[in-house]
């Protein structure tokens, strides 16, 4: 005999409807976090004061991965560090886990970055140039570093504005005179480097500084200046990245193929970065980058 008879059909239908509604409500909460409509801390607040809410039933892993600047790898790391089990839901956290998670999110979401120097990197054609051009125009108080390069100027590029276009001999001189904070050969072709004196001067003057450089450069800057904040700009999808690269028409097919290969490798490095920003819309991405440059007032 079956000790627990199946519920009547009508109950099962009602239960499955309720489950679908709950899932939808949780998806809406995640969407709100992902689009900055609510902070993860606000969601936790509701979860902890209202145990029957959609927020209460949200898994911590889902909550964390909805935070725009947190990826799955970092989210998993945070959960391990805080001793939160994979399947844990927000309302199921213990007192200590609650306060530790709260503190972690406060540091993460508070728009508080630990430094004034932000390095913006990301795969080719993701729109780093557009995001930094937007910042140049809308936030003139931010110092944008102008790199030196041995690549010839493209149409419309101005020496001293977009790059300092230099000869190989001049680039060699800059290296030996220690004028570069970092330099790298990018896309296996030309050399690019970050001039150090202007950055030092801007930082000393208390300005916020933005470097838009490649991945190797970002790693080297972090090694030189550990307080630098590394931001990885992501495309909404790989297909979109390919579309952006092939339709901008600035590279020939061989160059495009080379850059896509570099992009594939670069995308795999995103978890080395402090923050990730998705470039769906240039203005929004730029604002997120600028928010990460907020300097907490208690810093010396
Ligand atoms: P493009 O030739 O399209 O202007 O830039 C090619 C790549 O070089 C981009 O990924 C850009 O971020 C990178 N880049 C520009 N300036 C620097 C720099 O000073 N240092 C490094 N390491 N990369 C740079």
PDB file of C-alpha atoms and ligand atoms in Angstrom:
ATOM      1  CA  UNK A   1       0.000   0.000   0.000  1.00  0.00           C
ATOM      2  CA  UNK A   2       1.247   3.487  -0.756  1.00  0.00           C
ATOM      3  CA  UNK A   3       1.554   5.358   2.592  1.00  0.00           C
ATOM      4  CA  UNK A   4       1.563   8.764   0.781  1.00  0.00           C
ATOM      5  CA  UNK A   5      -1.064   8.743  -1.912  1.00  0.00           C
ATOM      6  CA  UNK A   6      -0.471  11.137  -4.834  1.00  0.00           C
ATOM      7  CA  UNK A   7      -2.177  14.505  -4.320  1.00  0.00           C
ATOM      8  CA  UNK A   8      -5.327  15.013  -6.334  1.00  0.00           C
ATOM      9  CA  UNK A   9      -4.749  16.308  -9.869  1.00  0.00           C
ATOM     10  CA  UNK A  10      -6.124  19.753  -9.024  1.00  0.00           C
ATOM     11  CA  UNK A  11      -3.540  20.179  -6.183  1.00  0.00           C
ATOM     12  CA  UNK A  12      -0.682  19.132  -8.431  1.00  0.00           C
ATOM     13  CA  UNK A  13      -1.689  21.661 -11.071  1.00  0.00           C
ATOM     14  CA  UNK A  14      -1.932  24.373  -8.421  1.00  0.00           C
ATOM     15  CA  UNK A  15       1.477  23.416  -7.000  1.00  0.00           C
ATOM     16  CA  UNK A  16       3.157  23.499 -10.368  1.00  0.00           C
ATOM     17  CA  UNK A  17       1.546  26.868 -11.147  1.00  0.00           C
ATOM     18  CA  UNK A  18       2.843  28.209  -7.851  1.00  0.00           C
ATOM     19  CA  UNK A  19       6.335  26.880  -8.641  1.00  0.00           C
ATOM     20  CA  UNK A  20       6.326  28.598 -12.040  1.00  0.00           C
ATOM     21  CA  UNK A  21       5.183  31.871 -10.453  1.00  0.00           C
ATOM     22  CA  UNK A  22       7.916  31.642  -7.797  1.00  0.00           C
ATOM     23  CA  UNK A  23      10.574  31.007 -10.445  1.00  0.00           C
ATOM     24  CA  UNK A  24       9.350  33.999 -12.423  1.00  0.00           C
ATOM     25  CA  UNK A  25       9.426  36.192  -9.329  1.00  0.00           C
ATOM     26  CA  UNK A  26      13.010  35.102  -8.587  1.00  0.00           C
ATOM     27  CA  UNK A  27      14.010  35.797 -12.214  1.00  0.00           C
ATOM     28  CA  UNK A  28      12.554  39.317 -11.851  1.00  0.00           C
ATOM     29  CA  UNK A  29      14.626  39.894  -8.707  1.00  0.00           C
ATOM     30  CA  UNK A  30      17.797  38.779 -10.507  1.00  0.00           C
ATOM     31  CA  UNK A  31      16.965  41.055 -13.423  1.00  0.00           C
ATOM     32  CA  UNK A  32      16.580  43.991 -11.028  1.00  0.00           C
ATOM     33  CA  UNK A  33      20.032  43.353  -9.563  1.00  0.00           C
ATOM     34  CA  UNK A  34      21.614  42.898 -12.999  1.00  0.00           C
ATOM     35  CA  UNK A  35      20.145  46.176 -14.268  1.00  0.00           C
ATOM     36  CA  UNK A  36      21.103  48.198 -11.169  1.00  0.00           C
ATOM     37  CA  UNK A  37      17.433  48.708 -10.214  1.00  0.00           C
ATOM     38  CA  UNK A  38      18.196  47.125  -6.835  1.00  0.00           C
ATOM     39  CA  UNK A  39      21.340  46.230  -4.982  1.00  0.00           C
ATOM     40  CA  UNK A  40      21.970  42.672  -3.818  1.00  0.00           C
ATOM     41  CA  UNK A  41      21.947  44.047  -0.252  1.00  0.00           C
ATOM     42  CA  UNK A  42      18.445  45.399  -0.716  1.00  0.00           C
ATOM     43  CA  UNK A  43      17.344  41.953  -1.924  1.00  0.00           C
ATOM     44  CA  UNK A  44      18.952  40.322   1.124  1.00  0.00           C
ATOM     45  CA  UNK A  45      17.164  42.794   3.374  1.00  0.00           C
ATOM     46  CA  UNK A  46      13.817  41.673   1.992  1.00  0.00           C
ATOM     47  CA  UNK A  47      14.828  38.003   2.140  1.00  0.00           C
ATOM     48  CA  UNK A  48      15.718  38.255   5.810  1.00  0.00           C
ATOM     49  CA  UNK A  49      12.665  40.242   6.883  1.00  0.00           C
ATOM     50  CA  UNK A  50      10.135  38.351   4.769  1.00  0.00           C
ATOM     51  CA  UNK A  51      10.798  34.590   4.692  1.00  0.00           C
ATOM     52  CA  UNK A  52       7.901  33.913   2.311  1.00  0.00           C
ATOM     53  CA  UNK A  53       9.196  36.304  -0.383  1.00  0.00           C
ATOM     54  CA  UNK A  54      10.765  35.493  -3.752  1.00  0.00           C
ATOM     55  CA  UNK A  55      13.956  37.103  -2.414  1.00  0.00           C
ATOM     56  CA  UNK A  56      14.068  34.582   0.454  1.00  0.00           C
ATOM     57  CA  UNK A  57      13.952  31.679  -2.003  1.00  0.00           C
ATOM     58  CA  UNK A  58      16.736  33.017  -4.229  1.00  0.00           C
ATOM     59  CA  UNK A  59      19.886  30.926  -4.150  1.00  0.00           C
ATOM     60  CA  UNK A  60      22.950  32.832  -2.942  1.00  0.00           C
ATOM     61  CA  UNK A  61      24.872  31.712  -6.017  1.00  0.00           C
ATOM     62  CA  UNK A  62      22.199  33.240  -8.268  1.00  0.00           C
ATOM     63  CA  UNK A  63      22.139  36.419  -6.223  1.00  0.00           C
ATOM     64  CA  UNK A  64      25.904  36.829  -6.545  1.00  0.00           C
ATOM     65  CA  UNK A  65      26.131  36.077 -10.258  1.00  0.00           C
ATOM     66  CA  UNK A  66      23.403  38.678 -10.913  1.00  0.00           C
ATOM     67  CA  UNK A  67      25.659  41.432  -9.555  1.00  0.00           C
ATOM     68  CA  UNK A  68      26.881  43.076 -12.786  1.00  0.00           C
ATOM     69  CA  UNK A  69      30.540  43.103 -11.833  1.00  0.00           C
ATOM     70  CA  UNK A  70      30.706  39.532 -10.474  1.00  0.00           C
ATOM     71  CA  UNK A  71      31.363  36.491 -12.663  1.00  0.00           C
ATOM     72  CA  UNK A  72      30.560  32.851 -11.873  1.00  0.00           C
ATOM     73  CA  UNK A  73      34.151  32.005 -10.953  1.00  0.00           C
ATOM     74  CA  UNK A  74      34.488  34.861  -8.478  1.00  0.00           C
ATOM     75  CA  UNK A  75      31.019  34.158  -7.070  1.00  0.00           C
ATOM     76  CA  UNK A  76      31.994  30.538  -6.420  1.00  0.00           C
ATOM     77  CA  UNK A  77      35.206  31.712  -4.749  1.00  0.00           C
ATOM     78  CA  UNK A  78      33.335  34.108  -2.466  1.00  0.00           C
ATOM     79  CA  UNK A  79      30.900  31.380  -1.436  1.00  0.00           C
ATOM     80  CA  UNK A  80      33.748  29.034  -0.571  1.00  0.00           C
ATOM     81  CA  UNK A  81      35.495  31.766   1.410  1.00  0.00           C
ATOM     82  CA  UNK A  82      32.336  32.554   3.360  1.00  0.00           C
ATOM     83  CA  UNK A  83      31.540  28.838   3.853  1.00  0.00           C
ATOM     84  CA  UNK A  84      28.200  29.047   2.029  1.00  0.00           C
ATOM     85  CA  UNK A  85      26.975  25.772   0.511  1.00  0.00           C
ATOM     86  CA  UNK A  86      26.274  25.713  -3.241  1.00  0.00           C
ATOM     87  CA  UNK A  87      22.507  25.189  -2.884  1.00  0.00           C
ATOM     88  CA  UNK A  88      21.958  27.654  -0.035  1.00  0.00           C
ATOM     89  CA  UNK A  89      19.055  30.066  -0.383  1.00  0.00           C
ATOM     90  CA  UNK A  90      19.180  33.629   0.946  1.00  0.00           C
ATOM     91  CA  UNK A  91      16.839  32.972   3.849  1.00  0.00           C
ATOM     92  CA  UNK A  92      18.782  29.857   4.866  1.00  0.00           C
ATOM     93  CA  UNK A  93      21.994  31.698   5.798  1.00  0.00           C
ATOM     94  CA  UNK A  94      23.250  31.677   9.365  1.00  0.00           C
ATOM     95  CA  UNK A  95      23.859  34.876  11.338  1.00  0.00           C
ATOM     96  CA  UNK A  96      27.600  34.980  10.683  1.00  0.00           C
ATOM     97  CA  UNK A  97      27.208  34.184   6.996  1.00  0.00           C
ATOM     98  CA  UNK A  98      24.627  36.980   6.751  1.00  0.00           C
ATOM     99  CA  UNK A  99      26.905  39.609   8.177  1.00  0.00           C
ATOM    100  CA  UNK A 100      29.945  38.438   6.209  1.00  0.00           C
ATOM    101  CA  UNK A 101      28.027  38.348   2.935  1.00  0.00           C
ATOM    102  CA  UNK A 102      26.575  41.775   3.667  1.00  0.00           C
ATOM    103  CA  UNK A 103      29.997  43.252   4.339  1.00  0.00           C
ATOM    104  CA  UNK A 104      31.426  41.678   1.221  1.00  0.00           C
ATOM    105  CA  UNK A 105      28.629  43.132  -0.933  1.00  0.00           C
ATOM    106  CA  UNK A 106      28.987  46.522   0.670  1.00  0.00           C
ATOM    107  CA  UNK A 107      32.591  46.704  -0.463  1.00  0.00           C
ATOM    108  CA  UNK A 108      31.689  45.328  -3.869  1.00  0.00           C
ATOM    109  CA  UNK A 109      28.543  47.242  -4.731  1.00  0.00           C
ATOM    110  CA  UNK A 110      29.166  50.444  -2.860  1.00  0.00           C
ATOM    111  CA  UNK A 111      30.888  51.864  -5.944  1.00  0.00           C
ATOM    112  CA  UNK A 112      33.980  51.994  -3.816  1.00  0.00           C
ATOM    113  CA  UNK A 113      37.156  51.132  -5.632  1.00  0.00           C
ATOM    114  CA  UNK A 114      40.397  50.912  -3.742  1.00  0.00           C
ATOM    115  CA  UNK A 115      42.325  53.217  -6.058  1.00  0.00           C
ATOM    116  CA  UNK A 116      42.418  56.129  -8.405  1.00  0.00           C
ATOM    117  CA  UNK A 117      44.075  54.336 -11.290  1.00  0.00           C
ATOM    118  CA  UNK A 118      41.742  52.192 -13.349  1.00  0.00           C
ATOM    119  CA  UNK A 119      42.904  49.977 -16.172  1.00  0.00           C
ATOM    120  CA  UNK A 120      40.284  49.219 -18.792  1.00  0.00           C
ATOM    121  CA  UNK A 121      41.087  46.133 -20.810  1.00  0.00           C
ATOM    122  CA  UNK A 122      39.109  43.623 -22.806  1.00  0.00           C
ATOM    123  CA  UNK A 123      39.120  41.825 -26.117  1.00  0.00           C
ATOM    124  CA  UNK A 124      39.599  43.579 -29.422  1.00  0.00           C
ATOM    125  CA  UNK A 125      36.523  45.351 -30.852  1.00  0.00           C
ATOM    126  CA  UNK A 126      34.652  45.113 -27.549  1.00  0.00           C
ATOM    127  CA  UNK A 127      34.377  48.902 -27.609  1.00  0.00           C
ATOM    128  CA  UNK A 128      37.153  50.003 -25.221  1.00  0.00           C
ATOM    129  CA  UNK A 129      37.876  52.898 -27.567  1.00  0.00           C
ATOM    130  CA  UNK A 130      34.222  54.021 -27.620  1.00  0.00           C
ATOM    131  CA  UNK A 131      33.913  53.737 -23.851  1.00  0.00           C
ATOM    132  CA  UNK A 132      37.080  55.744 -23.271  1.00  0.00           C
ATOM    133  CA  UNK A 133      36.049  58.329 -25.900  1.00  0.00           C
ATOM    134  CA  UNK A 134      32.734  58.720 -24.046  1.00  0.00           C
ATOM    135  CA  UNK A 135      34.581  59.201 -20.775  1.00  0.00           C
ATOM    136  CA  UNK A 136      36.943  61.709 -22.417  1.00  0.00           C
ATOM    137  CA  UNK A 137      33.958  63.764 -23.567  1.00  0.00           C
ATOM    138  CA  UNK A 138      31.639  63.514 -20.547  1.00  0.00           C
ATOM    139  CA  UNK A 139      34.151  63.356 -17.712  1.00  0.00           C
ATOM    140  CA  UNK A 140      36.953  65.766 -18.642  1.00  0.00           C
ATOM    141  CA  UNK A 141      38.173  65.705 -15.032  1.00  0.00           C
ATOM    142  CA  UNK A 142      39.407  62.137 -15.568  1.00  0.00           C
ATOM    143  CA  UNK A 143      42.915  61.917 -16.968  1.00  0.00           C
ATOM    144  CA  UNK A 144      43.041  59.566 -19.940  1.00  0.00           C
ATOM    145  CA  UNK A 145      46.487  58.237 -20.568  1.00  0.00           C
ATOM    146  CA  UNK A 146      47.703  58.652 -24.158  1.00  0.00           C
ATOM    147  CA  UNK A 147      49.810  55.668 -25.199  1.00  0.00           C
ATOM    148  CA  UNK A 148      52.820  55.648 -27.469  1.00  0.00           C
ATOM    149  CA  UNK A 149      52.668  53.274 -30.418  1.00  0.00           C
ATOM    150  CA  UNK A 150      54.740  52.264 -33.413  1.00  0.00           C
ATOM    151  CA  UNK A 151      51.561  51.616 -35.433  1.00  0.00           C
ATOM    152  CA  UNK A 152      50.830  54.183 -38.158  1.00  0.00           C
ATOM    153  CA  UNK A 153      47.820  56.469 -37.542  1.00  0.00           C
ATOM    154  CA  UNK A 154      44.438  55.501 -38.943  1.00  0.00           C
ATOM    155  CA  UNK A 155      42.343  58.100 -40.755  1.00  0.00           C
ATOM    156  CA  UNK A 156      41.101  60.648 -38.253  1.00  0.00           C
ATOM    157  CA  UNK A 157      43.562  59.759 -35.507  1.00  0.00           C
ATOM    158  CA  UNK A 158      45.455  62.701 -34.080  1.00  0.00           C
ATOM    159  CA  UNK A 159      49.014  62.522 -32.762  1.00  0.00           C
ATOM    160  CA  UNK A 160      49.047  63.341 -29.049  1.00  0.00           C
ATOM    161  CA  UNK A 161      45.291  62.809 -28.693  1.00  0.00           C
ATOM    162  CA  UNK A 162      44.631  59.185 -29.643  1.00  0.00           C
ATOM    163  CA  UNK A 163      48.244  58.063 -29.466  1.00  0.00           C
ATOM    164  CA  UNK A 164      51.737  59.410 -29.659  1.00  0.00           C
ATOM    165  CA  UNK A 165      52.747  57.895 -33.000  1.00  0.00           C
ATOM    166  CA  UNK A 166      56.455  57.185 -32.740  1.00  0.00           C
ATOM    167  CA  UNK A 167      59.170  55.436 -34.745  1.00  0.00           C
ATOM    168  CA  UNK A 168      60.760  52.164 -33.621  1.00  0.00           C
ATOM    169  CA  UNK A 169      63.895  54.090 -32.677  1.00  0.00           C
ATOM    170  CA  UNK A 170      61.928  56.520 -30.506  1.00  0.00           C
ATOM    171  CA  UNK A 171      60.072  53.632 -28.837  1.00  0.00           C
ATOM    172  CA  UNK A 172      63.437  51.978 -28.080  1.00  0.00           C
ATOM    173  CA  UNK A 173      64.629  55.244 -26.552  1.00  0.00           C
ATOM    174  CA  UNK A 174      61.530  55.500 -24.356  1.00  0.00           C
ATOM    175  CA  UNK A 175      62.099  51.969 -23.078  1.00  0.00           C
ATOM    176  CA  UNK A 176      65.727  52.569 -22.200  1.00  0.00           C
ATOM    177  CA  UNK A 177      64.947  55.925 -20.576  1.00  0.00           C
ATOM    178  CA  UNK A 178      62.374  54.120 -18.362  1.00  0.00           C
ATOM    179  CA  UNK A 179      59.669  56.417 -19.646  1.00  0.00           C
ATOM    180  CA  UNK A 180      57.120  53.618 -19.980  1.00  0.00           C
ATOM    181  CA  UNK A 181      55.089  52.196 -17.117  1.00  0.00           C
ATOM    182  CA  UNK A 182      54.526  49.119 -19.274  1.00  0.00           C
ATOM    183  CA  UNK A 183      54.741  48.200 -22.927  1.00  0.00           C
ATOM    184  CA  UNK A 184      53.735  45.252 -25.081  1.00  0.00           C
ATOM    185  CA  UNK A 185      53.640  43.965 -28.638  1.00  0.00           C
ATOM    186  CA  UNK A 186      49.930  43.793 -29.414  1.00  0.00           C
ATOM    187  CA  UNK A 187      48.332  41.454 -31.983  1.00  0.00           C
ATOM    188  CA  UNK A 188      51.841  40.252 -32.877  1.00  0.00           C
ATOM    189  CA  UNK A 189      52.503  43.431 -34.781  1.00  0.00           C
ATOM    190  CA  UNK A 190      53.161  46.877 -33.308  1.00  0.00           C
ATOM    191  CA  UNK A 191      54.441  48.025 -29.923  1.00  0.00           C
ATOM    192  CA  UNK A 192      52.250  50.015 -27.536  1.00  0.00           C
ATOM    193  CA  UNK A 193      53.319  51.548 -24.239  1.00  0.00           C
ATOM    194  CA  UNK A 194      52.018  53.712 -21.396  1.00  0.00           C
ATOM    195  CA  UNK A 195      54.116  56.856 -20.760  1.00  0.00           C
ATOM    196  CA  UNK A 196      54.830  57.060 -17.076  1.00  0.00           C
ATOM    197  CA  UNK A 197      55.576  60.755 -16.358  1.00  0.00           C
ATOM    198  CA  UNK A 198      52.115  62.077 -17.242  1.00  0.00           C
ATOM    199  CA  UNK A 199      50.421  59.377 -15.156  1.00  0.00           C
ATOM    200  CA  UNK A 200      52.594  60.063 -12.132  1.00  0.00           C
ATOM    201  CA  UNK A 201      51.894  63.796 -12.460  1.00  0.00           C
ATOM    202  CA  UNK A 202      48.110  63.250 -12.719  1.00  0.00           C
ATOM    203  CA  UNK A 203      48.056  60.907  -9.717  1.00  0.00           C
ATOM    204  CA  UNK A 204      50.146  63.311  -7.690  1.00  0.00           C
ATOM    205  CA  UNK A 205      47.682  66.067  -8.553  1.00  0.00           C
ATOM    206  CA  UNK A 206      44.930  63.847  -7.064  1.00  0.00           C
ATOM    207  CA  UNK A 207      43.326  63.110 -10.426  1.00  0.00           C
ATOM    208  CA  UNK A 208      41.650  59.881 -11.410  1.00  0.00           C
ATOM    209  CA  UNK A 209      43.506  58.155 -14.215  1.00  0.00           C
ATOM    210  CA  UNK A 210      42.183  55.771 -16.835  1.00  0.00           C
ATOM    211  CA  UNK A 211      44.373  53.517 -18.969  1.00  0.00           C
ATOM    212  CA  UNK A 212      42.844  51.761 -21.953  1.00  0.00           C
ATOM    213  CA  UNK A 213      45.352  49.053 -22.765  1.00  0.00           C
ATOM    214  CA  UNK A 214      45.615  45.376 -23.622  1.00  0.00           C
ATOM    215  CA  UNK A 215      45.608  42.413 -21.272  1.00  0.00           C
ATOM    216  CA  UNK A 216      49.381  42.026 -20.956  1.00  0.00           C
ATOM    217  CA  UNK A 217      49.577  45.731 -20.178  1.00  0.00           C
ATOM    218  CA  UNK A 218      46.896  45.409 -17.491  1.00  0.00           C
ATOM    219  CA  UNK A 219      48.826  42.600 -15.805  1.00  0.00           C
ATOM    220  CA  UNK A 220      52.059  44.575 -15.936  1.00  0.00           C
ATOM    221  CA  UNK A 221      50.460  47.712 -14.486  1.00  0.00           C
ATOM    222  CA  UNK A 222      49.016  45.676 -11.609  1.00  0.00           C
ATOM    223  CA  UNK A 223      52.473  44.251 -10.940  1.00  0.00           C
ATOM    224  CA  UNK A 224      53.990  47.765 -10.944  1.00  0.00           C
ATOM    225  CA  UNK A 225      51.126  49.503  -9.105  1.00  0.00           C
ATOM    226  CA  UNK A 226      49.155  46.978  -7.027  1.00  0.00           C
ATOM    227  CA  UNK A 227      46.535  49.571  -6.046  1.00  0.00           C
ATOM    228  CA  UNK A 228      45.444  49.826  -9.704  1.00  0.00           C
ATOM    229  CA  UNK A 229      41.910  48.565 -10.303  1.00  0.00           C
ATOM    230  CA  UNK A 230      41.548  46.255 -13.290  1.00  0.00           C
ATOM    231  CA  UNK A 231      38.269  46.429 -15.204  1.00  0.00           C
ATOM    232  CA  UNK A 232      37.448  43.935 -17.938  1.00  0.00           C
ATOM    233  CA  UNK A 233      35.062  45.108 -20.643  1.00  0.00           C
ATOM    234  CA  UNK A 234      32.928  42.262 -22.015  1.00  0.00           C
ATOM    235  CA  UNK A 235      30.857  42.041 -25.188  1.00  0.00           C
ATOM    236  CA  UNK A 236      27.205  41.023 -24.706  1.00  0.00           C
ATOM    237  CA  UNK A 237      28.090  37.807 -26.618  1.00  0.00           C
ATOM    238  CA  UNK A 238      30.834  36.283 -28.764  1.00  0.00           C
ATOM    239  CA  UNK A 239      28.647  36.679 -31.885  1.00  0.00           C
ATOM    240  CA  UNK A 240      28.288  40.382 -31.164  1.00  0.00           C
ATOM    241  CA  UNK A 241      32.068  40.720 -30.794  1.00  0.00           C
ATOM    242  CA  UNK A 242      32.636  39.074 -34.184  1.00  0.00           C
ATOM    243  CA  UNK A 243      29.983  41.346 -35.708  1.00  0.00           C
ATOM    244  CA  UNK A 244      31.587  44.491 -34.265  1.00  0.00           C
ATOM    245  CA  UNK A 245      35.018  43.511 -35.527  1.00  0.00           C
ATOM    246  CA  UNK A 246      33.954  42.534 -39.022  1.00  0.00           C
ATOM    247  CA  UNK A 247      31.691  45.524 -39.624  1.00  0.00           C
ATOM    248  CA  UNK A 248      33.972  48.313 -38.436  1.00  0.00           C
ATOM    249  CA  UNK A 249      36.043  47.906 -41.588  1.00  0.00           C
ATOM    250  CA  UNK A 250      39.339  49.131 -40.184  1.00  0.00           C
ATOM    251  CA  UNK A 251      41.201  45.821 -40.561  1.00  0.00           C
ATOM    252  CA  UNK A 252      41.717  43.489 -43.509  1.00  0.00           C
ATOM    253  CA  UNK A 253      40.507  39.846 -43.207  1.00  0.00           C
ATOM    254  CA  UNK A 254      43.927  38.513 -42.129  1.00  0.00           C
ATOM    255  CA  UNK A 255      44.175  41.170 -39.419  1.00  0.00           C
ATOM    256  CA  UNK A 256      40.593  40.432 -38.306  1.00  0.00           C
ATOM    257  CA  UNK A 257      41.364  36.723 -37.970  1.00  0.00           C
ATOM    258  CA  UNK A 258      44.487  37.529 -35.931  1.00  0.00           C
ATOM    259  CA  UNK A 259      42.531  39.858 -33.634  1.00  0.00           C
ATOM    260  CA  UNK A 260      39.729  37.321 -33.117  1.00  0.00           C
ATOM    261  CA  UNK A 261      42.288  34.739 -32.107  1.00  0.00           C
ATOM    262  CA  UNK A 262      43.732  37.201 -29.552  1.00  0.00           C
ATOM    263  CA  UNK A 263      40.190  37.992 -28.349  1.00  0.00           C
ATOM    264  CA  UNK A 264      39.466  34.324 -27.675  1.00  0.00           C
ATOM    265  CA  UNK A 265      42.543  34.063 -25.457  1.00  0.00           C
ATOM    266  CA  UNK A 266      41.805  37.392 -23.771  1.00  0.00           C
ATOM    267  CA  UNK A 267      38.204  36.495 -22.901  1.00  0.00           C
ATOM    268  CA  UNK A 268      39.490  33.500 -20.996  1.00  0.00           C
ATOM    269  CA  UNK A 269      41.424  35.854 -18.689  1.00  0.00           C
ATOM    270  CA  UNK A 270      38.443  37.877 -17.430  1.00  0.00           C
ATOM    271  CA  UNK A 271      38.470  36.331 -13.973  1.00  0.00           C
ATOM    272  CA  UNK A 272      41.916  37.785 -13.269  1.00  0.00           C
ATOM    273  CA  UNK A 273      40.215  41.183 -13.208  1.00  0.00           C
ATOM    274  CA  UNK A 274      38.775  43.049 -10.224  1.00  0.00           C
ATOM    275  CA  UNK A 275      35.587  44.026 -12.043  1.00  0.00           C
ATOM    276  CA  UNK A 276      33.738  43.113 -15.208  1.00  0.00           C
ATOM    277  CA  UNK A 277      31.535  45.501 -17.159  1.00  0.00           C
ATOM    278  CA  UNK A 278      29.346  44.386 -20.075  1.00  0.00           C
ATOM    279  CA  UNK A 279      29.369  46.820 -22.977  1.00  0.00           C
ATOM    280  CA  UNK A 280      25.812  46.577 -24.242  1.00  0.00           C
ATOM    281  CA  UNK A 281      25.417  50.340 -24.446  1.00  0.00           C
ATOM    282  CA  UNK A 282      28.458  52.632 -24.459  1.00  0.00           C
ATOM    283  CA  UNK A 283      27.093  55.321 -22.111  1.00  0.00           C
ATOM    284  CA  UNK A 284      25.987  52.791 -19.514  1.00  0.00           C
ATOM    285  CA  UNK A 285      29.307  50.908 -19.674  1.00  0.00           C
ATOM    286  CA  UNK A 286      31.216  54.210 -19.356  1.00  0.00           C
ATOM    287  CA  UNK A 287      29.162  55.223 -16.307  1.00  0.00           C
ATOM    288  CA  UNK A 288      29.903  51.871 -14.677  1.00  0.00           C
ATOM    289  CA  UNK A 289      33.627  52.329 -15.282  1.00  0.00           C
ATOM    290  CA  UNK A 290      33.497  55.843 -13.827  1.00  0.00           C
ATOM    291  CA  UNK A 291      31.585  54.560 -10.773  1.00  0.00           C
ATOM    292  CA  UNK A 292      34.460  52.173 -10.161  1.00  0.00           C
ATOM    293  CA  UNK A 293      36.784  55.172 -10.030  1.00  0.00           C
ATOM    294  CA  UNK A 294      35.003  56.710  -7.062  1.00  0.00           C
ATOM    295  CA  UNK A 295      37.601  57.313  -4.412  1.00  0.00           C
ATOM    296  CA  UNK A 296      36.392  56.723  -0.879  1.00  0.00           C
ATOM    297  CA  UNK A 297      36.767  59.902   1.147  1.00  0.00           C
ATOM    298  CA  UNK A 298      38.587  58.202   4.008  1.00  0.00           C
ATOM    299  CA  UNK A 299      41.499  57.289   1.776  1.00  0.00           C
ATOM    300  CA  UNK A 300      44.680  59.179   2.581  1.00  0.00           C
TER     301      UNK A 300
HETATM  302  P1  LIG B   1      44.540  49.786 -31.733  1.00  0.00           P
HETATM  303  O1  LIG B   1      45.658  49.485 -32.689  1.00  0.00           O
HETATM  304  O2  LIG B   1      43.245  49.161 -32.213  1.00  0.00           O
HETATM  305  O3  LIG B   1      44.404  51.242 -31.407  1.00  0.00           O
HETATM  306  O4  LIG B   1      44.882  49.090 -30.350  1.00  0.00           O
HETATM  307  C1  LIG B   1      45.253  47.763 -30.309  1.00  0.00           C
HETATM  308  C2  LIG B   1      45.353  47.313 -28.872  1.00  0.00           C
HETATM  309  O5  LIG B   1      46.445  47.932 -28.197  1.00  0.00           O
HETATM  310  C3  LIG B   1      44.135  47.596 -28.030  1.00  0.00           C
HETATM  311  O6  LIG B   1      43.776  46.375 -27.376  1.00  0.00           O
HETATM  312  C4  LIG B   1      44.633  48.591 -27.019  1.00  0.00           C
HETATM  313  O7  LIG B   1      43.952  48.430 -25.776  1.00  0.00           O
HETATM  314  C5  LIG B   1      46.072  48.217 -26.887  1.00  0.00           C
HETATM  315  N1  LIG B   1      46.875  49.310 -26.344  1.00  0.00           N
HETATM  316  C6  LIG B   1      46.747  50.627 -26.607  1.00  0.00           C
HETATM  317  N2  LIG B   1      47.644  51.323 -25.904  1.00  0.00           N
HETATM  318  C7  LIG B   1      48.353  50.432 -25.168  1.00  0.00           C
HETATM  319  C8  LIG B   1      49.432  50.553 -24.237  1.00  0.00           C
HETATM  320  O8  LIG B   1      49.914  51.629 -23.911  1.00  0.00           O
HETATM  321  N3  LIG B   1      49.899  49.417 -23.690  1.00  0.00           N
HETATM  322  C9  LIG B   1      49.391  48.197 -23.999  1.00  0.00           C
HETATM  323  N4  LIG B   1      49.908  47.132 -23.393  1.00  0.00           N
HETATM  324  N5  LIG B   1      48.382  48.049 -24.874  1.00  0.00           N
HETATM  325  C10 LIG B   1      47.868  49.145 -25.463  1.00  0.00           C
END
